[in-house]
Amino acid sequence: MNAQTGPSLPTYADVEAAAERLKGIAHHTPAMSSATANRRTNASLVFKPENLQRMGAFKFRGGYNAIASLSPAQKKAGVVTFSSGNHAQAIAYAGQLLGVPTTIIMPNDAPAAKVAATEGYGGQVVRYDRYTQDRLAIGDRLASERGLTIIPPYDHPHVIAGQGTATKELIEDAGPFDILIVPLGGGGLLAGAALAAKALNPGCRIFGVEPEAGNDGQQSLRKGEIVKIGVPKTIADGAQTAFLGDLTFPIIQRDVEDIVTVSDAALIDAMRFFAERMKLVVEPTGCLAAAAAFTGAVPVEGRRVGVILSGGNVDLASFARFIAPSV
Ligand SMILES: *Cc1c(COP(=O)(O)O)cnc(C)c1O
């Protein structure tokens, strides 16, 4: 990194290289539409259901691309990451497919289902106490002791490029669009989407969507620098990130029109819509972009709009609670 020019940012060429690596390995998810959604919004919406991606979220794309891009020696030594969400499962699964050992650092109180899923994909889970121990320090120590390569969940050029392949497919299959709407946590998905959209569909306006409770990205865009917040309280657990990255923020600042927010209630409404009308299980975070179209947080009337549904990993008990009719 250079203090004057900043880190060198990934480009659309990196998204194309990721698409080559992922060919025949990641699912090419469909482009889907719904007459009901179009009537409801007076727009033409095209959904990209990454809940149907391998391991249930777009994170497989970035995780696989990052591990596949390592040198033979790095692959042999293995990788480490810290996450209890979809990135952990993506790294574990991609490592299993590529024969690369994976270590996942998870808090002692991580949901048992997530630990089991990660172990089921072959990841070695290392537990820590999140009240007394620092996961970054544990990651650094494991990396230096065992020669592991750290693969962070969003602020990494190959992760961003891999995530961009979802938008590349969507635009190639169903574009061009007037507007593209993308869920936003740490910004890997949105930055990758921006690289693809600006190359393939330069007139498209790009919006990121955060949960109302955690609008650090919106604040960062307004302020022109990365704003850090406390861990937000929201059902969108995939977007509980507290700050954007040194790579994702400059791309978002350069290419993204605006960042808007939606409430948890709007996420639940969207989950119900996808289950009932489109027979899709979409997790709360996966509904961020759609909820912005449905509520008008992004004005879509009269437009052709690409909408990323980012994932579908929600345990059945929670899903049932979310979609149960409120009486
Ligand atoms: C991680 C995740 C996000 C946010 O992605 P970022 O790259 O961190 O912005 C959105 N939706 C789902 C389902 C996720 O797992």
Coordinates of C-alpha atoms and ligand atoms in Angstrom, one line a residue:
M1 CA 0.0 0.0 0.0
N2 CA 1.1 3.5 -0.8
A3 CA 0.0 6.4 1.4
Q4 CA -0.4 8.8 -1.5
T5 CA -2.2 6.6 -4.0
G6 CA -3.7 4.0 -1.7
P7 CA -3.9 0.3 -2.4
S8 CA -4.2 -0.8 -6.0
L9 CA -7.8 -1.7 -6.6
P10 CA -9.2 -4.7 -8.5
T11 CA -10.6 -4.0 -12.0
Y12 CA -13.1 -5.6 -14.4
A13 CA -10.2 -7.8 -15.8
D14 CA -10.0 -9.4 -12.4
V15 CA -13.8 -10.2 -12.5
E16 CA -13.3 -11.8 -15.9
A17 CA -10.4 -13.9 -14.6
A18 CA -12.6 -14.9 -11.6
A19 CA -15.4 -15.9 -14.0
E20 CA -12.9 -18.2 -15.9
R21 CA -11.8 -19.8 -12.6
L22 CA -15.4 -20.3 -11.5
K23 CA -16.7 -21.7 -14.8
G24 CA -18.3 -25.1 -14.3
I25 CA -17.7 -24.8 -10.5
A26 CA -20.0 -22.1 -9.2
H27 CA -23.6 -22.4 -10.3
H28 CA -24.6 -19.9 -13.0
T29 CA -27.8 -18.9 -11.2
P30 CA -30.8 -17.9 -13.2
A31 CA -32.3 -14.4 -13.8
M32 CA -35.9 -14.4 -12.5
S33 CA -38.8 -12.1 -12.7
S34 CA -42.3 -11.9 -11.2
A35 CA -45.3 -10.2 -12.7
T36 CA -46.5 -9.5 -9.1
A37 CA -43.3 -7.7 -8.2
N38 CA -43.5 -5.7 -11.4
R39 CA -47.1 -4.7 -10.7
R40 CA -46.3 -3.8 -7.1
T41 CA -43.4 -1.5 -8.1
N42 CA -44.5 -0.3 -11.5
A43 CA -41.0 -1.4 -12.7
S44 CA -39.4 -4.3 -14.5
L45 CA -37.4 -6.1 -11.9
V46 CA -34.9 -8.9 -12.7
F47 CA -33.8 -10.9 -9.6
K48 CA -30.4 -12.8 -9.3
P49 CA -31.1 -15.5 -6.8
E50 CA -27.8 -16.3 -5.2
N51 CA -29.6 -18.2 -2.5
L52 CA -29.5 -20.9 -5.2
Q53 CA -25.7 -20.7 -5.3
R54 CA -23.5 -23.5 -3.9
M55 CA -23.6 -23.3 -0.1
G56 CA -26.5 -20.9 -0.4
A57 CA -24.9 -17.5 -1.0
F58 CA -22.7 -15.5 -3.4
K59 CA -19.8 -15.8 -1.0
F60 CA -18.8 -19.1 -2.6
R61 CA -17.7 -17.1 -5.6
G62 CA -15.2 -14.9 -3.8
G63 CA -14.0 -17.6 -1.4
Y64 CA -13.3 -20.0 -4.2
N65 CA -11.7 -17.4 -6.4
A66 CA -9.4 -16.3 -3.6
I67 CA -8.2 -19.8 -2.7
A68 CA -7.9 -20.9 -6.4
S69 CA -5.6 -17.8 -7.0
L70 CA -3.0 -18.9 -4.3
S71 CA 0.4 -20.3 -5.2
P72 CA 0.9 -24.1 -4.8
A73 CA 2.9 -23.5 -1.6
Q74 CA 0.2 -21.3 -0.1
K75 CA -2.4 -23.9 -1.0
K76 CA -0.4 -26.6 0.6
A77 CA 0.0 -24.6 3.9
G78 CA -3.7 -23.7 4.0
V79 CA -5.9 -20.7 4.7
V80 CA -7.4 -19.1 7.8
T81 CA -10.4 -16.8 8.2
F82 CA -12.5 -15.3 11.0
S83 CA -16.3 -15.3 10.4
S84 CA -19.3 -17.2 11.7
G85 CA -21.4 -16.5 8.7
N86 CA -21.5 -17.4 5.0
H87 CA -17.9 -16.5 4.4
A88 CA -16.8 -19.2 6.8
Q89 CA -18.8 -21.8 5.0
A90 CA -17.7 -20.5 1.6
I91 CA -14.0 -20.8 2.6
A92 CA -14.5 -24.3 4.1
Y93 CA -16.3 -25.6 1.1
A94 CA -14.0 -24.0 -1.5
G95 CA -11.0 -25.4 0.4
Q96 CA -12.6 -28.8 0.4
L97 CA -13.1 -28.7 -3.4
L98 CA -9.6 -27.4 -4.0
G99 CA -7.9 -29.7 -1.5
V100 CA -6.7 -26.8 0.6
P101 CA -6.8 -27.1 4.4
T102 CA -9.0 -24.4 6.0
T103 CA -9.1 -23.0 9.6
I104 CA -12.1 -21.0 10.6
I105 CA -12.0 -18.8 13.8
M106 CA -15.4 -18.7 15.4
P107 CA -16.7 -17.3 18.7
N108 CA -17.6 -19.9 21.5
D109 CA -21.2 -18.7 21.2
A110 CA -21.5 -19.1 17.4
P111 CA -24.8 -20.9 16.6
A112 CA -24.2 -24.7 16.7
A113 CA -25.8 -25.1 13.2
K114 CA -23.2 -22.7 11.7
V115 CA -20.3 -24.5 13.4
A116 CA -21.7 -27.9 12.2
A117 CA -22.1 -26.6 8.6
T118 CA -18.6 -25.3 8.5
E119 CA -17.2 -28.5 9.9
G120 CA -19.4 -30.4 7.5
Y121 CA -17.6 -28.7 4.6
G122 CA -14.3 -29.8 6.1
G123 CA -13.2 -26.6 7.9
Q124 CA -11.2 -26.9 11.1
V125 CA -13.0 -24.6 13.6
V126 CA -11.0 -22.8 16.2
R127 CA -13.1 -21.3 19.0
Y128 CA -12.4 -18.1 20.9
D129 CA -14.1 -16.0 23.6
R130 CA -15.2 -12.9 21.9
Y131 CA -15.4 -10.9 25.1
T132 CA -11.8 -11.5 26.2
Q133 CA -9.9 -12.5 23.0
D134 CA -9.2 -10.7 19.8
R135 CA -9.9 -12.8 16.7
L136 CA -7.6 -10.7 14.5
A137 CA -4.7 -11.5 16.9
I138 CA -5.6 -15.2 16.9
G139 CA -5.7 -15.1 13.1
D140 CA -2.3 -13.4 12.8
R141 CA -0.8 -15.9 15.3
L142 CA -2.1 -18.9 13.4
A143 CA -1.0 -17.4 10.1
S144 CA 2.5 -16.8 11.3
E145 CA 2.9 -20.1 13.3
R146 CA 1.5 -22.3 10.6
G147 CA 2.2 -20.3 7.5
L148 CA -1.5 -19.9 6.7
T149 CA -2.8 -17.3 4.3
I150 CA -5.6 -15.0 5.8
I151 CA -8.6 -14.6 3.5
P152 CA -10.8 -11.8 4.9
P153 CA -14.5 -11.7 4.1
Y154 CA -14.7 -8.7 1.9
D155 CA -11.5 -6.5 1.8
H156 CA -9.5 -8.6 -0.6
P157 CA -9.0 -8.2 -4.4
H158 CA -9.8 -11.8 -5.3
V159 CA -12.9 -11.9 -3.0
I160 CA -14.2 -8.6 -4.6
A161 CA -13.5 -9.9 -8.1
G162 CA -15.3 -13.2 -7.4
Q163 CA -18.3 -11.5 -6.0
G164 CA -18.5 -9.4 -9.2
T165 CA -19.2 -12.5 -11.3
A166 CA -22.8 -12.6 -10.1
T167 CA -23.5 -9.2 -11.6
K168 CA -21.5 -10.1 -14.8
E169 CA -23.8 -13.1 -15.3
L170 CA -27.0 -11.0 -14.5
I171 CA -26.1 -8.3 -17.0
E172 CA -25.0 -10.7 -19.7
D173 CA -28.2 -12.8 -19.2
A174 CA -30.8 -10.0 -18.7
G175 CA -29.3 -6.5 -19.0
P176 CA -28.9 -3.8 -19.7
F177 CA -30.5 -2.2 -16.7
D178 CA -31.2 1.4 -15.7
I179 CA -30.6 0.6 -12.0
L180 CA -28.8 -2.2 -10.1
I181 CA -29.5 -2.7 -6.4
V182 CA -27.1 -4.7 -4.2
P183 CA -27.1 -5.7 -0.5
L184 CA -24.2 -4.1 1.4
G185 CA -22.2 -5.3 4.4
G186 CA -18.5 -4.8 4.1
G187 CA -18.8 -4.0 0.4
G188 CA -17.3 -7.0 -1.3
L189 CA -20.5 -7.8 -3.2
L190 CA -21.2 -4.1 -4.0
A191 CA -17.7 -3.3 -5.1
G192 CA -17.5 -6.4 -7.3
A193 CA -21.0 -5.5 -8.8
A194 CA -19.8 -2.0 -9.5
L195 CA -16.7 -3.3 -11.4
A196 CA -18.9 -5.5 -13.6
A197 CA -21.7 -3.0 -14.1
K198 CA -19.5 -0.1 -15.0
A199 CA -17.7 -2.3 -17.6
L200 CA -20.8 -4.0 -19.2
N201 CA -23.5 -1.5 -18.6
P202 CA -21.9 2.0 -18.0
G203 CA -25.2 3.9 -17.9
C204 CA -26.5 1.8 -15.0
R205 CA -27.0 3.6 -11.7
I206 CA -25.8 1.4 -8.8
F207 CA -27.3 1.5 -5.3
G208 CA -26.2 -0.3 -2.1
V209 CA -28.7 -1.2 0.6
E210 CA -27.9 -1.5 4.4
P211 CA -30.1 -2.3 7.4
E212 CA -31.5 0.8 9.0
A213 CA -29.7 -0.1 12.3
G214 CA -26.3 -0.2 10.6
N215 CA -25.9 2.6 8.1
D216 CA -22.1 2.9 8.4
G217 CA -21.7 2.7 4.6
Q218 CA -24.3 5.5 4.0
Q219 CA -22.5 7.6 6.6
S220 CA -19.1 6.9 5.0
L221 CA -20.3 7.9 1.5
R222 CA -21.8 11.1 2.8
K223 CA -18.7 12.0 4.9
G224 CA -16.1 10.9 2.3
E225 CA -14.2 8.6 4.7
I226 CA -14.8 5.2 6.3
V227 CA -17.1 5.6 9.3
K228 CA -17.0 2.9 12.0
I229 CA -20.0 2.0 14.1
G230 CA -20.8 -0.5 16.8
V231 CA -22.2 -3.9 15.8
P232 CA -25.7 -3.1 14.6
K233 CA -28.7 -4.9 16.0
T234 CA -30.7 -6.2 13.0
I235 CA -32.0 -9.5 11.6
A236 CA -29.7 -9.0 8.6
D237 CA -26.8 -10.9 10.2
G238 CA -24.8 -10.9 7.0
A239 CA -24.7 -7.1 7.0
Q240 CA -23.7 -6.6 10.7
T241 CA -20.3 -5.3 9.6
A242 CA -19.1 -2.2 11.4
F243 CA -17.1 -0.6 8.6
L244 CA -16.3 -0.7 4.9
G245 CA -12.9 -1.9 3.7
D246 CA -9.8 0.0 2.3
L247 CA -10.4 -1.6 -1.1
T248 CA -14.2 -1.7 -1.1
F249 CA -14.8 1.9 0.0
P250 CA -12.8 3.7 -2.8
I251 CA -14.6 1.5 -5.5
I252 CA -18.0 2.3 -3.9
Q253 CA -17.1 6.0 -3.6
R254 CA -16.1 6.1 -7.3
D255 CA -18.9 4.0 -8.9
V256 CA -22.0 3.8 -6.6
E257 CA -24.7 6.4 -6.9
D258 CA -26.1 6.2 -3.3
I259 CA -26.5 3.9 -0.3
V260 CA -30.0 3.6 1.2
T261 CA -31.4 1.7 4.2
V262 CA -34.4 -0.5 4.9
S263 CA -36.1 -1.6 8.2
D264 CA -36.1 -5.2 9.5
A265 CA -39.9 -5.1 9.0
A266 CA -39.4 -4.5 5.3
L267 CA -36.9 -7.4 5.2
I268 CA -39.6 -9.7 6.7
D269 CA -42.2 -8.5 4.2
A270 CA -39.8 -9.3 1.3
M271 CA -39.0 -12.8 2.8
R272 CA -42.7 -13.5 2.8
F273 CA -43.0 -12.3 -0.8
F274 CA -40.2 -14.5 -2.1
A275 CA -41.5 -17.6 -0.2
E276 CA -45.1 -17.1 -1.3
R277 CA -44.8 -15.8 -4.8
M278 CA -41.5 -17.0 -6.1
K279 CA -41.0 -20.2 -4.0
L280 CA -37.6 -18.9 -2.9
V281 CA -36.1 -19.1 0.6
V282 CA -34.1 -15.9 1.0
E283 CA -32.4 -15.0 4.2
P284 CA -33.0 -11.5 5.8
T285 CA -29.7 -10.0 4.5
G286 CA -30.5 -11.5 1.1
C287 CA -33.7 -9.4 0.9
L288 CA -32.0 -6.0 1.4
A289 CA -31.9 -5.0 -2.3
A290 CA -35.4 -6.3 -3.0
A291 CA -36.8 -4.5 0.1
A292 CA -35.4 -1.2 -1.2
A293 CA -37.2 -1.7 -4.5
F294 CA -40.5 -2.7 -2.8
T295 CA -40.4 0.2 -0.3
G296 CA -39.3 2.9 -2.8
A297 CA -36.1 3.5 -0.8
V298 CA -34.6 3.2 -4.3
P299 CA -37.0 4.9 -6.7
V300 CA -37.6 2.3 -9.4
E301 CA -40.8 3.3 -11.1
G302 CA -40.7 2.9 -14.9
R303 CA -37.2 1.4 -14.8
R304 CA -35.5 -1.8 -15.7
V305 CA -33.9 -2.9 -12.5
G306 CA -31.4 -5.7 -11.6
V307 CA -31.9 -6.9 -8.0
I308 CA -29.3 -9.2 -6.2
L309 CA -30.8 -11.7 -3.8
S310 CA -27.5 -12.5 -2.0
G311 CA -28.2 -15.6 0.0
G312 CA -30.7 -18.1 1.6
N313 CA -29.0 -19.4 4.7
V314 CA -31.5 -19.1 7.5
D315 CA -32.3 -21.9 9.9
L316 CA -35.8 -23.3 9.4
A317 CA -37.1 -22.3 12.9
S318 CA -36.1 -18.7 12.3
F319 CA -37.5 -18.8 8.8
A320 CA -40.8 -20.1 10.0
R321 CA -41.0 -17.4 12.7
F322 CA -40.2 -14.7 10.2
I323 CA -42.8 -15.7 7.6
A324 CA -45.5 -16.7 10.1
P325 CA -48.6 -14.5 9.4
S326 CA -48.8 -11.7 12.1
V327 CA -52.2 -11.9 13.7
Ligands
LIG1 C1 -21.8 -11.3 3.4 C2 -23.2 -11.1 2.9 C3 -23.7 -9.9 2.4 C4 -22.8 -8.7 2.5 O1 -21.7 -8.8 1.6 P1 -20.4 -7.8 1.7 O2 -19.5 -8.3 0.7 O3 -19.9 -8.0 3.1 O4 -21.0 -6.5 1.5 C5 -25.0 -9.8 1.9 N1 -25.8 -10.9 1.9 C6 -25.4 -12.1 2.3 C7 -26.4 -13.2 2.3 C8 -24.1 -12.3 2.8 O5 -23.7 -13.5 3.3

